[in-house]
Amino acid sequence: MSRELLKGLIDLIDESDTETIFRILVRFVPEEKVLPDEIEAIKRANESIEKHGTVSHDSINWD
């Protein structure tokens, strides 16, 4: 899919849906370049989740 095709699709979006589409598209645009320590932190978090799993929201005492 080309950028031109995406631009054409955007032109077809109803004006009332523009804000929603904008919010969705912005999520795919990186705010800034990922730093090496951030990549390492994500790697360690993924390894921890793989080894220890996660905690469900229902298991947490929110009070």
mmCIF file with all atom_site columns, C-alpha atoms in Angstrom:
data_model
loop_
_atom_site.group_PDB
_atom_site.id
_atom_site.type_symbol
_atom_site.label_atom_id
_atom_site.label_alt_id
_atom_site.label_comp_id
_atom_site.label_asym_id
_atom_site.label_entity_id
_atom_site.label_seq_id
_atom_site.pdbx_PDB_ins_code
_atom_site.Cartn_x
_atom_site.Cartn_y
_atom_site.Cartn_z
_atom_site.occupancy
_atom_site.B_iso_or_equiv
_atom_site.pdbx_formal_charge
_atom_site.auth_seq_id
_atom_site.auth_comp_id
_atom_site.auth_asym_id
_atom_site.auth_atom_id
_atom_site.pdbx_PDB_model_num
ATOM 1  C CA . MET A 1 1  ? 0.000   0.000   0.000  1.00 0.00 ? 1  MET A CA 1
ATOM 2  C CA . SER A 1 2  ? 1.379   3.397   -0.911 1.00 0.00 ? 2  SER A CA 1
ATOM 3  C CA . ARG A 1 3  ? 1.258   6.676   0.982  1.00 0.00 ? 3  ARG A CA 1
ATOM 4  C CA . GLU A 1 4  ? -0.698  8.176   -1.893 1.00 0.00 ? 4  GLU A CA 1
ATOM 5  C CA . LEU A 1 5  ? -3.378  5.518   -1.477 1.00 0.00 ? 5  LEU A CA 1
ATOM 6  C CA . LEU A 1 6  ? -3.570  6.264   2.253  1.00 0.00 ? 6  LEU A CA 1
ATOM 7  C CA . LYS A 1 7  ? -3.851  9.973   1.538  1.00 0.00 ? 7  LYS A CA 1
ATOM 8  C CA . GLY A 1 8  ? -6.689  9.243   -0.863 1.00 0.00 ? 8  GLY A CA 1
ATOM 9  C CA . LEU A 1 9  ? -8.489  7.162   1.744  1.00 0.00 ? 9  LEU A CA 1
ATOM 10 C CA . ILE A 1 10 ? -8.147  9.959   4.270  1.00 0.00 ? 10 ILE A CA 1
ATOM 11 C CA . ASP A 1 11 ? -9.810  12.318  1.806  1.00 0.00 ? 11 ASP A CA 1
ATOM 12 C CA . LEU A 1 12 ? -12.803 9.946   1.735  1.00 0.00 ? 12 LEU A CA 1
ATOM 13 C CA . ILE A 1 13 ? -13.314 10.071  5.531  1.00 0.00 ? 13 ILE A CA 1
ATOM 14 C CA . ASP A 1 14 ? -16.368 11.963  6.694  1.00 0.00 ? 14 ASP A CA 1
ATOM 15 C CA . GLU A 1 15 ? -15.499 15.223  8.447  1.00 0.00 ? 15 GLU A CA 1
ATOM 16 C CA . SER A 1 16 ? -17.225 14.037  11.644 1.00 0.00 ? 16 SER A CA 1
ATOM 17 C CA . ASP A 1 17 ? -14.781 11.104  11.915 1.00 0.00 ? 17 ASP A CA 1
ATOM 18 C CA . THR A 1 18 ? -11.623 13.161  11.419 1.00 0.00 ? 18 THR A CA 1
ATOM 19 C CA . GLU A 1 19 ? -10.811 13.477  15.131 1.00 0.00 ? 19 GLU A CA 1
ATOM 20 C CA . THR A 1 20 ? -11.126 9.711   15.701 1.00 0.00 ? 20 THR A CA 1
ATOM 21 C CA . ILE A 1 21 ? -8.948  8.864   12.714 1.00 0.00 ? 21 ILE A CA 1
ATOM 22 C CA . PHE A 1 22 ? -6.375  11.445  13.821 1.00 0.00 ? 22 PHE A CA 1
ATOM 23 C CA . ARG A 1 23 ? -6.122  9.863   17.296 1.00 0.00 ? 23 ARG A CA 1
ATOM 24 C CA . ILE A 1 24 ? -5.639  6.436   15.757 1.00 0.00 ? 24 ILE A CA 1
ATOM 25 C CA . LEU A 1 25 ? -2.976  7.548   13.270 1.00 0.00 ? 25 LEU A CA 1
ATOM 26 C CA . VAL A 1 26 ? -1.005  9.507   15.880 1.00 0.00 ? 26 VAL A CA 1
ATOM 27 C CA . ARG A 1 27 ? -0.461  6.293   17.854 1.00 0.00 ? 27 ARG A CA 1
ATOM 28 C CA . PHE A 1 28 ? 1.653   4.953   15.001 1.00 0.00 ? 28 PHE A CA 1
ATOM 29 C CA . VAL A 1 29 ? 3.964   7.969   14.853 1.00 0.00 ? 29 VAL A CA 1
ATOM 30 C CA . PRO A 1 30 ? 6.888   7.630   17.264 1.00 0.00 ? 30 PRO A CA 1
ATOM 31 C CA . GLU A 1 31 ? 7.309   10.631  19.522 1.00 0.00 ? 31 GLU A CA 1
ATOM 32 C CA . GLU A 1 32 ? 11.078  10.314  19.487 1.00 0.00 ? 32 GLU A CA 1
ATOM 33 C CA . LYS A 1 33 ? 13.766  7.738   18.851 1.00 0.00 ? 33 LYS A CA 1
ATOM 34 C CA . VAL A 1 34 ? 13.834  4.858   21.319 1.00 0.00 ? 34 VAL A CA 1
ATOM 35 C CA . LEU A 1 35 ? 16.890  4.945   23.563 1.00 0.00 ? 35 LEU A CA 1
ATOM 36 C CA . PRO A 1 36 ? 19.089  1.873   24.193 1.00 0.00 ? 36 PRO A CA 1
ATOM 37 C CA . ASP A 1 37 ? 18.137  1.756   27.898 1.00 0.00 ? 37 ASP A CA 1
ATOM 38 C CA . GLU A 1 38 ? 14.446  1.770   26.945 1.00 0.00 ? 38 GLU A CA 1
ATOM 39 C CA . ILE A 1 39 ? 15.003  -1.175  24.606 1.00 0.00 ? 39 ILE A CA 1
ATOM 40 C CA . GLU A 1 40 ? 16.832  -3.020  27.390 1.00 0.00 ? 40 GLU A CA 1
ATOM 41 C CA . ALA A 1 41 ? 14.030  -2.262  29.875 1.00 0.00 ? 41 ALA A CA 1
ATOM 42 C CA . ILE A 1 42 ? 11.412  -3.602  27.466 1.00 0.00 ? 42 ILE A CA 1
ATOM 43 C CA . LYS A 1 43 ? 13.512  -6.733  26.874 1.00 0.00 ? 43 LYS A CA 1
ATOM 44 C CA . ARG A 1 44 ? 13.841  -7.361  30.633 1.00 0.00 ? 44 ARG A CA 1
ATOM 45 C CA . ALA A 1 45 ? 10.133  -6.746  31.181 1.00 0.00 ? 45 ALA A CA 1
ATOM 46 C CA . ASN A 1 46 ? 9.207   -9.213  28.450 1.00 0.00 ? 46 ASN A CA 1
ATOM 47 C CA . GLU A 1 47 ? 11.557  -11.824 29.940 1.00 0.00 ? 47 GLU A CA 1
ATOM 48 C CA . SER A 1 48 ? 10.030  -11.283 33.392 1.00 0.00 ? 48 SER A CA 1
ATOM 49 C CA . ILE A 1 49 ? 6.509   -11.631 32.039 1.00 0.00 ? 49 ILE A CA 1
ATOM 50 C CA . GLU A 1 50 ? 7.494   -14.804 30.200 1.00 0.00 ? 50 GLU A CA 1
ATOM 51 C CA . LYS A 1 51 ? 9.063   -16.275 33.340 1.00 0.00 ? 51 LYS A CA 1
ATOM 52 C CA . HIS A 1 52 ? 6.660   -15.044 36.034 1.00 0.00 ? 52 HIS A CA 1
ATOM 53 C CA . GLY A 1 53 ? 3.482   -14.186 34.152 1.00 0.00 ? 53 GLY A CA 1
ATOM 54 C CA . THR A 1 54 ? 1.275   -11.242 35.014 1.00 0.00 ? 54 THR A CA 1
ATOM 55 C CA . VAL A 1 55 ? -1.292  -10.372 37.679 1.00 0.00 ? 55 VAL A CA 1
ATOM 56 C CA . SER A 1 56 ? -4.914  -9.915  36.676 1.00 0.00 ? 56 SER A CA 1
ATOM 57 C CA . HIS A 1 57 ? -6.677  -6.704  37.597 1.00 0.00 ? 57 HIS A CA 1
ATOM 58 C CA . ASP A 1 58 ? -9.195  -8.713  39.598 1.00 0.00 ? 58 ASP A CA 1
ATOM 59 C CA . SER A 1 59 ? -6.415  -10.021 41.862 1.00 0.00 ? 59 SER A CA 1
ATOM 60 C CA . ILE A 1 60 ? -5.345  -6.519  42.934 1.00 0.00 ? 60 ILE A CA 1
ATOM 61 C CA . ASN A 1 61 ? -6.789  -4.886  46.047 1.00 0.00 ? 61 ASN A CA 1
ATOM 62 C CA . TRP A 1 62 ? -7.435  -1.396  44.668 1.00 0.00 ? 62 TRP A CA 1
ATOM 63 C CA . ASP A 1 63 ? -8.483  0.051   48.059 1.00 0.00 ? 63 ASP A CA 1
#
